[in-house]
mmCIF file of C-alpha atoms in Angstrom:
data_model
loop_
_atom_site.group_PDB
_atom_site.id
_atom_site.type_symbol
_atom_site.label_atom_id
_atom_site.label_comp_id
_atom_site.label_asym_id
_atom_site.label_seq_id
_atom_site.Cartn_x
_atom_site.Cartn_y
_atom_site.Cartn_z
ATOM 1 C CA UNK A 15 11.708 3.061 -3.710
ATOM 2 C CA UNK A 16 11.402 0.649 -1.162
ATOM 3 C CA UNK A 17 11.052 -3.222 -1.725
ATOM 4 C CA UNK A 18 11.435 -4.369 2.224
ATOM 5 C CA UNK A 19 8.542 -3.475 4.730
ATOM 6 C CA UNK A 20 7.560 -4.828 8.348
ATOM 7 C CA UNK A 21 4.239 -5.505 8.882
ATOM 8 C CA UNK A 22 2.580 -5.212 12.089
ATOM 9 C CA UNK A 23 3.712 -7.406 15.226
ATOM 10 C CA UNK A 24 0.828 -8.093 16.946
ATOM 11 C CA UNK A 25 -2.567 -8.629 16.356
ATOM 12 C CA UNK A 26 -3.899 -6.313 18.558
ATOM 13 C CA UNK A 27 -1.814 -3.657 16.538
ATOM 14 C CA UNK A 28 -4.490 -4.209 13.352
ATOM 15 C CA UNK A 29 -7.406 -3.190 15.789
ATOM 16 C CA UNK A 30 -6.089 -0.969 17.371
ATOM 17 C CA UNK A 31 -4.415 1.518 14.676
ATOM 18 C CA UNK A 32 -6.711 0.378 11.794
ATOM 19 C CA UNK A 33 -9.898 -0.389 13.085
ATOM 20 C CA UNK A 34 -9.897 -4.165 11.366
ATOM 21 C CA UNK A 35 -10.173 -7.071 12.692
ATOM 22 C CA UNK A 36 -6.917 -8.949 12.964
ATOM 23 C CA UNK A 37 -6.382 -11.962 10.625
ATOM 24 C CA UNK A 38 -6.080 -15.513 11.601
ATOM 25 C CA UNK A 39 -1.786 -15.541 11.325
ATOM 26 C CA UNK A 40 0.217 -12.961 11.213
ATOM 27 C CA UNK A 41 2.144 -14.056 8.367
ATOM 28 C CA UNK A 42 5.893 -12.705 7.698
ATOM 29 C CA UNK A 43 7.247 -10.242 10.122
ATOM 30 C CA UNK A 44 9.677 -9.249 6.698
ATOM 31 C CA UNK A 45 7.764 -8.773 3.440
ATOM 32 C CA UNK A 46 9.625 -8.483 -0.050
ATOM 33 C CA UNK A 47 8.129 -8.522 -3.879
ATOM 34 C CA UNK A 48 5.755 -11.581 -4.170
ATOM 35 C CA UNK A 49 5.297 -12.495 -0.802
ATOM 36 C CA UNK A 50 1.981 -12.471 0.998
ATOM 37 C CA UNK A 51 0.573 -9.542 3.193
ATOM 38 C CA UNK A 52 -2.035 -7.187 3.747
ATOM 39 C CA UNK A 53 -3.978 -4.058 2.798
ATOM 40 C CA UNK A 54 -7.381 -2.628 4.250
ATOM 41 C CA UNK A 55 -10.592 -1.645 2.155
ATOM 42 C CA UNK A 56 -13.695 -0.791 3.122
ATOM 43 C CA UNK A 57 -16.244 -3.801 3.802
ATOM 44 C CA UNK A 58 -18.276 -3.068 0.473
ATOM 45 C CA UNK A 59 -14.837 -3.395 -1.309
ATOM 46 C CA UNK A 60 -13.977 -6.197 0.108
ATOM 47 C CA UNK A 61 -17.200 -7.879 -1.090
ATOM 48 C CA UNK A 62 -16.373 -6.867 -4.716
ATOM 49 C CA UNK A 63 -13.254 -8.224 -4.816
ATOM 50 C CA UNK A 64 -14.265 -11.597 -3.247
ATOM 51 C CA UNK A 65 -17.611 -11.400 -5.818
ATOM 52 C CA UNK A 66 -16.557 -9.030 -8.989
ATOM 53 C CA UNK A 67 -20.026 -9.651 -10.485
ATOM 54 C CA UNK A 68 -21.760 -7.789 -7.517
ATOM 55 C CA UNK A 69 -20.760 -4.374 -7.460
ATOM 56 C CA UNK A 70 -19.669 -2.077 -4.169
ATOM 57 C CA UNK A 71 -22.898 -0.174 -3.266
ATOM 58 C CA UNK A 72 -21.265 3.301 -4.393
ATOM 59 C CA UNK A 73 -20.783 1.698 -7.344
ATOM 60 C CA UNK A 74 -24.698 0.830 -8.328
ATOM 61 C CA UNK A 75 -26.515 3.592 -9.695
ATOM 62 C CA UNK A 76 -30.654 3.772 -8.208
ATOM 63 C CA UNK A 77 -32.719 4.802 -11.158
ATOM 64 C CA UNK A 78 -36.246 6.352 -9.724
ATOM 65 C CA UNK A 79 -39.176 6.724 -12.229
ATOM 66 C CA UNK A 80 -40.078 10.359 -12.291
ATOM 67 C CA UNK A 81 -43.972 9.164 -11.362
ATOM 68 C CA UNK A 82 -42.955 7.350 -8.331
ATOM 69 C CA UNK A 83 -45.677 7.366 -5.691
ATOM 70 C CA UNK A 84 -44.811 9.627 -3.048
ATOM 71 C CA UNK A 85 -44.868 6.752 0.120
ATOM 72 C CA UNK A 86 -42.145 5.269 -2.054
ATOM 73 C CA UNK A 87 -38.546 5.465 -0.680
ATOM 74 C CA UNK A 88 -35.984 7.229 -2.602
ATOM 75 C CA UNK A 89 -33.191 6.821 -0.227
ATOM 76 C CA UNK A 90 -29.888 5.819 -1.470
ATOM 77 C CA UNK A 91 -28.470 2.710 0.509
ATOM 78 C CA UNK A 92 -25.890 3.396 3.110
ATOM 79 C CA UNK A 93 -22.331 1.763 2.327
ATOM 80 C CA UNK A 94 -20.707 -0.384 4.602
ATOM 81 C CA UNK A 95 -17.709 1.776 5.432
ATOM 82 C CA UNK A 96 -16.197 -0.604 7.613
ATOM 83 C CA UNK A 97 -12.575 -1.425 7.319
ATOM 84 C CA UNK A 98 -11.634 -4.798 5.635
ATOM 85 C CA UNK A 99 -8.185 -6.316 5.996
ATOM 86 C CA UNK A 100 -7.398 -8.183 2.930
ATOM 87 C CA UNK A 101 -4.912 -10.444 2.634
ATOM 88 C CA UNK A 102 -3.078 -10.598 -1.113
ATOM 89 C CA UNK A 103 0.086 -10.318 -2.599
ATOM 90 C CA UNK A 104 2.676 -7.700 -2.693
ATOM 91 C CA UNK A 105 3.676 -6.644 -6.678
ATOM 92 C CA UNK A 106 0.308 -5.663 -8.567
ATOM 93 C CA UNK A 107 -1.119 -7.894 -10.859
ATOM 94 C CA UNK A 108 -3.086 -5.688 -13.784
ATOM 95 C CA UNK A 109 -6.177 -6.822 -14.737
ATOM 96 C CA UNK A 110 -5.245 -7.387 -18.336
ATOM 97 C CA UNK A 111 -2.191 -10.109 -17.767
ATOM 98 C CA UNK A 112 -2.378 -12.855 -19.928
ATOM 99 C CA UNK A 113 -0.888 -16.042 -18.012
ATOM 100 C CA UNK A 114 0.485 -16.421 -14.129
ATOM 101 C CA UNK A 115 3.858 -16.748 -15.872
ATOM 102 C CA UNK A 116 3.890 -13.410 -16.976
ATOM 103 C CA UNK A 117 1.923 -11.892 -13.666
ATOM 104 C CA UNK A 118 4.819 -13.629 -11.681
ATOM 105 C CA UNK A 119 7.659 -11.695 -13.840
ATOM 106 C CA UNK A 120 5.627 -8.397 -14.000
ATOM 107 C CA UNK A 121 4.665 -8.456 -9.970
ATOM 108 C CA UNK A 122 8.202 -7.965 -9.012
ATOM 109 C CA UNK A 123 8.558 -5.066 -10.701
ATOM 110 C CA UNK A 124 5.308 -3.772 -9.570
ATOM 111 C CA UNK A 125 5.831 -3.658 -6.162
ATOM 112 C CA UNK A 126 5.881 0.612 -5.885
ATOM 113 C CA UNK A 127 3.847 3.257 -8.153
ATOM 114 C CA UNK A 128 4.581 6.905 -8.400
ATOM 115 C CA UNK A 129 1.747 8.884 -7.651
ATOM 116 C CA UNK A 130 2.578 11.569 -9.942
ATOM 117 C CA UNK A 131 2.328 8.918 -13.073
ATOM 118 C CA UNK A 132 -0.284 6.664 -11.190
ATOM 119 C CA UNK A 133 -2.855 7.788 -13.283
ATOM 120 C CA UNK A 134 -1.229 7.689 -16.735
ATOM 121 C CA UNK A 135 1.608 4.706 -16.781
ATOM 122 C CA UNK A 136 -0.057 1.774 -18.066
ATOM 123 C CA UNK A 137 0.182 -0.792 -15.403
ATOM 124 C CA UNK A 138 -1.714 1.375 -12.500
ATOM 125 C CA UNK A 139 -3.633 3.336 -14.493
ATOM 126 C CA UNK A 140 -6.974 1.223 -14.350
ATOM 127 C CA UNK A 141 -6.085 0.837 -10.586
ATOM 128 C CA UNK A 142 -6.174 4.481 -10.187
ATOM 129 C CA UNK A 143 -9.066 5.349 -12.374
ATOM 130 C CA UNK A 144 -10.958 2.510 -11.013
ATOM 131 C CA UNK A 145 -10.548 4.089 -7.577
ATOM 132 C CA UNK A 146 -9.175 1.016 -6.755
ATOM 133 C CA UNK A 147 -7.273 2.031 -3.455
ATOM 134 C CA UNK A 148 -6.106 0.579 -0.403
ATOM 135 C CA UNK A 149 -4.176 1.156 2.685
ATOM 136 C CA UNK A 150 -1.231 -1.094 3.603
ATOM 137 C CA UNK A 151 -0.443 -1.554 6.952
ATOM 138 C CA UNK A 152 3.031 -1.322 8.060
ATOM 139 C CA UNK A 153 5.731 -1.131 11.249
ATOM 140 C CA UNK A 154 8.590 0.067 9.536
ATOM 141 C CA UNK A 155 9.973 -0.103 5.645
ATOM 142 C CA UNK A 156 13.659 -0.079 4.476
ATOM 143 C CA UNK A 157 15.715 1.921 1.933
ATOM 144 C CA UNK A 158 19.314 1.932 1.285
ATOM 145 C CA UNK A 159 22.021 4.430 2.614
ATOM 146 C CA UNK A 160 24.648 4.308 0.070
ATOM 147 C CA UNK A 161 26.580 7.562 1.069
ATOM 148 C CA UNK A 162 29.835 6.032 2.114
ATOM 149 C CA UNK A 163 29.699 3.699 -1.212
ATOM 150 C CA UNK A 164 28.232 0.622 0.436
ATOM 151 C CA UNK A 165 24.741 0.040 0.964
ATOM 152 C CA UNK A 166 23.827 0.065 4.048
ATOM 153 C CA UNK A 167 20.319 -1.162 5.164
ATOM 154 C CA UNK A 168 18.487 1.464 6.941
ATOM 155 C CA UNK A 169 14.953 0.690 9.162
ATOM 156 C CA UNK A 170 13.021 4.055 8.560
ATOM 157 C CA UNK A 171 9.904 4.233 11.736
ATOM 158 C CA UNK A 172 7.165 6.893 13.292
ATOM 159 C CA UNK A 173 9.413 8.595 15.463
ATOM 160 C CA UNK A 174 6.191 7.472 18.141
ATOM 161 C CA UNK A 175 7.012 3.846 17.394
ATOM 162 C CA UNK A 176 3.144 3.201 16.288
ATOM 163 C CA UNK A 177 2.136 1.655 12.910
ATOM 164 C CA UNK A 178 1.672 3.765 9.449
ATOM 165 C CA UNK A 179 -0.809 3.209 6.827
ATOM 166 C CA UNK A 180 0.601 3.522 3.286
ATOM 167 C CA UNK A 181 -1.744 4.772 0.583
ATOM 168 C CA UNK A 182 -1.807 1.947 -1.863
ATOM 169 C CA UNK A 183 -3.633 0.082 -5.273
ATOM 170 C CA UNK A 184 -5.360 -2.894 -5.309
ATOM 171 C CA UNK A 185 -5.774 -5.085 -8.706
ATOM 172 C CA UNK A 186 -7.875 -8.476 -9.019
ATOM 173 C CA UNK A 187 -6.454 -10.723 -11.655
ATOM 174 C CA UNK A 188 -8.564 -14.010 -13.129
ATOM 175 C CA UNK A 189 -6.596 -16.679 -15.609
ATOM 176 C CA UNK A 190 -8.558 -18.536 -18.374
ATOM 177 C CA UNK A 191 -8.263 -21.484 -15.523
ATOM 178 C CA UNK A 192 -10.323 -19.549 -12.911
ATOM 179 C CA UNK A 193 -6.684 -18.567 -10.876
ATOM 180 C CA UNK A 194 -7.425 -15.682 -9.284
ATOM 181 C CA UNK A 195 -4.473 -13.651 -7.984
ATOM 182 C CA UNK A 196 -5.444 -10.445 -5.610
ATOM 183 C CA UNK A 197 -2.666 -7.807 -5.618
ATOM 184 C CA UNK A 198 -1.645 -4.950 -4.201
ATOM 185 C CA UNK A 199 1.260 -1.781 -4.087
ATOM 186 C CA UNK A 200 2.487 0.608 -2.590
ATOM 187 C CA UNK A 201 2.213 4.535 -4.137
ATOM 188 C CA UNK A 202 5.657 6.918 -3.828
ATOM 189 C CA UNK A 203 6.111 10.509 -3.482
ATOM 190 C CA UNK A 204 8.979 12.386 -5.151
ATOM 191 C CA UNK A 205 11.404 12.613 -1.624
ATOM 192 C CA UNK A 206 13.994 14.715 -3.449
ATOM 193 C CA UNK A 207 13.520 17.721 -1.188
ATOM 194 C CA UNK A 208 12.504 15.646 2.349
ATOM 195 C CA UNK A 209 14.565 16.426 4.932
ATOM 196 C CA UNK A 210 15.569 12.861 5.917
ATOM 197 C CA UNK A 211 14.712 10.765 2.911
ATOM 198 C CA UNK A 212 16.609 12.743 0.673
ATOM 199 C CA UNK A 213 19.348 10.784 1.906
ATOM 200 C CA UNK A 214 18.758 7.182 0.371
ATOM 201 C CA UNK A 215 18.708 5.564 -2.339
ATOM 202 C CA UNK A 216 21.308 5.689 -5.715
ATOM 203 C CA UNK A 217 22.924 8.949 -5.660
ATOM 204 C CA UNK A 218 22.183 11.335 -8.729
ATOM 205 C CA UNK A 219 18.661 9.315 -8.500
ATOM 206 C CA UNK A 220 15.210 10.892 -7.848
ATOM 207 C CA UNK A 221 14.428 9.915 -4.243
ATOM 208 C CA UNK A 222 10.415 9.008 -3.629
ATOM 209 C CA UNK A 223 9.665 7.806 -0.227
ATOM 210 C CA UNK A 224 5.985 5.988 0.616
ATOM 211 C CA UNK A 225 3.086 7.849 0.897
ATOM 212 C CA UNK A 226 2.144 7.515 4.276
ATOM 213 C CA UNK A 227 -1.343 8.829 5.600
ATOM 214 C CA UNK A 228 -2.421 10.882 8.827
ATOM 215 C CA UNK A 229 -4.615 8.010 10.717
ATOM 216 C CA UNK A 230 -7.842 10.693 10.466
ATOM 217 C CA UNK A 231 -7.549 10.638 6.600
ATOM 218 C CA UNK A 232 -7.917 6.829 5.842
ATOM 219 C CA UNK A 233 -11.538 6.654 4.830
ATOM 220 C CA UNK A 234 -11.084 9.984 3.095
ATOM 221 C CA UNK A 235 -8.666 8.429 0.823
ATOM 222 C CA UNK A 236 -10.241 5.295 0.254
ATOM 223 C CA UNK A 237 -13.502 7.314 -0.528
ATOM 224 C CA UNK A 238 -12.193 10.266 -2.294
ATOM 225 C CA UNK A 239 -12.985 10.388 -5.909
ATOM 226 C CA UNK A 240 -10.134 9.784 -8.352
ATOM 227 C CA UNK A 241 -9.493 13.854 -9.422
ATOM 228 C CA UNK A 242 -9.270 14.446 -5.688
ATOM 229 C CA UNK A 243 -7.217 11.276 -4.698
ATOM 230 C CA UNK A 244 -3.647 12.714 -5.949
ATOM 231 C CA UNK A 245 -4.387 15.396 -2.736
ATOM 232 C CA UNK A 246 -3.203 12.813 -0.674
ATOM 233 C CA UNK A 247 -0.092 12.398 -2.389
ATOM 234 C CA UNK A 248 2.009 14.322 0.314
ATOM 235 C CA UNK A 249 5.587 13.920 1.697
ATOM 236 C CA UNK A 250 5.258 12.930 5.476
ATOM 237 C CA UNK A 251 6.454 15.299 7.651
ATOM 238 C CA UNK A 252 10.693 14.400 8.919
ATOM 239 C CA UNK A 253 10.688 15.000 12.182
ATOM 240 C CA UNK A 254 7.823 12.483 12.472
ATOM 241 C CA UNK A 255 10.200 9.607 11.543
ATOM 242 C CA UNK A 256 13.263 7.987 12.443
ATOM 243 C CA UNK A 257 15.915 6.263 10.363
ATOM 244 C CA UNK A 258 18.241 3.660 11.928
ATOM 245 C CA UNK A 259 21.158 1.573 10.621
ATOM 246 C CA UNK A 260 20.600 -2.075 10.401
ATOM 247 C CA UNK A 261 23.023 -3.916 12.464
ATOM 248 C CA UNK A 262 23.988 -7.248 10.611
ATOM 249 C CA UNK A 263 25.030 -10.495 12.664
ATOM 250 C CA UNK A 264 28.719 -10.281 11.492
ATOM 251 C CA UNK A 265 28.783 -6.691 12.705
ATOM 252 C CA UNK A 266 28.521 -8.291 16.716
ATOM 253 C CA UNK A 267 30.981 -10.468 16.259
ATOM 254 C CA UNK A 268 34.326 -9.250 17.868
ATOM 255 C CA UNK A 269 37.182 -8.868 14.697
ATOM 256 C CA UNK A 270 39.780 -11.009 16.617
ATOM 257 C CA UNK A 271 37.162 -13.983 16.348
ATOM 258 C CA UNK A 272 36.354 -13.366 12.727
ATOM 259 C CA UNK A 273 37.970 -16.763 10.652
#
């Protein structure tokens, strides 16, 4: 599972591949456990995590008196469906956390999910049920090649060089002091039988690589109800990625001038 990502380099890459508007800085280029970053929502989302009290308008049932003159409007109002960027912490934060001490230790840990115990393991499980999801926005994210012994970092890309959106869960988490901590991570799939992932991570170790999303199914997924959500749990296809070795700053330095 992978605990290094890129996010995007340019603000004109949020509007571009994700519809959003681009935020204010572009924060770090390298993200790891804790740090800040990004995930997308829709705009109604967005609005119920900034103000839990008022609900998303999928959320708020419309309760029409059987007698109800007929010039009356029954309509259902429309949900704003527009994309959200979000900006909140990598290493999910469950709702039920007692102090930040204890959300700082857990959020390490909760960086990744796997989607086949997403709905069951106790720390996403309200996430998932909730239909708490997310997509998070990324240029590139990094697992380990340890098949000579020695890890070696490895930068794995779209083979097309453009940005992926990794389906994701989002938590909001409130202290008895009013801190309020928005979270986020990223959900796996098992990568045991993927023709180029297969190859990282510890050996003798199940391999899970992120679940990234075709660009045409992001408000599908953020929309889908939770019993159809695990449909989007798929491995992406190999030959639409690229894996590269990550050349360290010792490696360019000629051997006769090492000390």
């Amino acid at each position: 599972m992978s605990t290094h990502y890129e996010t995007l380099p340019t603000a004109d890459a949020y509007s571009e591949s994700f519809a959003v508007a681009p935020p204010e800085a572009l924060g770090e280029r390298h993200l790891w456990p804790r740090k800040p970053g990004f995930f997308i929502v829709h705009a109604a989302t967005a609005a119920a995590i900034a103000q839990p009290v008022a609900k998303a308008a999928a959320d708020v049932a419309i309760d029409v008196p059987t007698d109800a003159p007929p010039q009356e409007s029954t309509e259902v109002p429309a949900i704003n469906t527009d994309r959200v960027l979000v900006s909140a912490q990598w290493g999910l934060v469950p709702h039920w956390v007692k102090s930040a001490s204890d959300a700082k230790l857990r959020a390490t840990k909760l960086v990744n999910a796997k989607s086949d115990t997403a709905s069951t393991g106790t720390a996403f499980r309200d996430a998932w049920l909730n239909g708490q999801r997310c997509i998070v926005p990324m240029n590139a994210f990094y697992e380990d090649d340890l098949r000579s012994g020695k890890a070696v970092p490895t930068r794995v890309a779209r083979v097309d060089g453009k940005p992926m959106g990794v389906a994701g869960l989002w938590a909001r988490w409130q202290g008895a002091d009013g801190e309020v901590i928005i979270s986020y991570c990223l959900l796996n799939v098992n990568a045991n039988n993927h023709a180029l992932l297969h190859r990282y991570g510890q050996p003798g170790s199940e391999k899970s690589m992120p679940a990234i999303l075709n660009e045409g199914a992001y408000d599908a997924w953020l929309t889908a109800r939770p019993e159809k959500a695990k449909e989007f749990m798929r491995q992406y296809a190999a030959q639409w990625l690229l894996a590269n070795p990550v050349e360290k700053k010792a490696d360019k330095i000629p051997k006769g001038l090492l000390g």
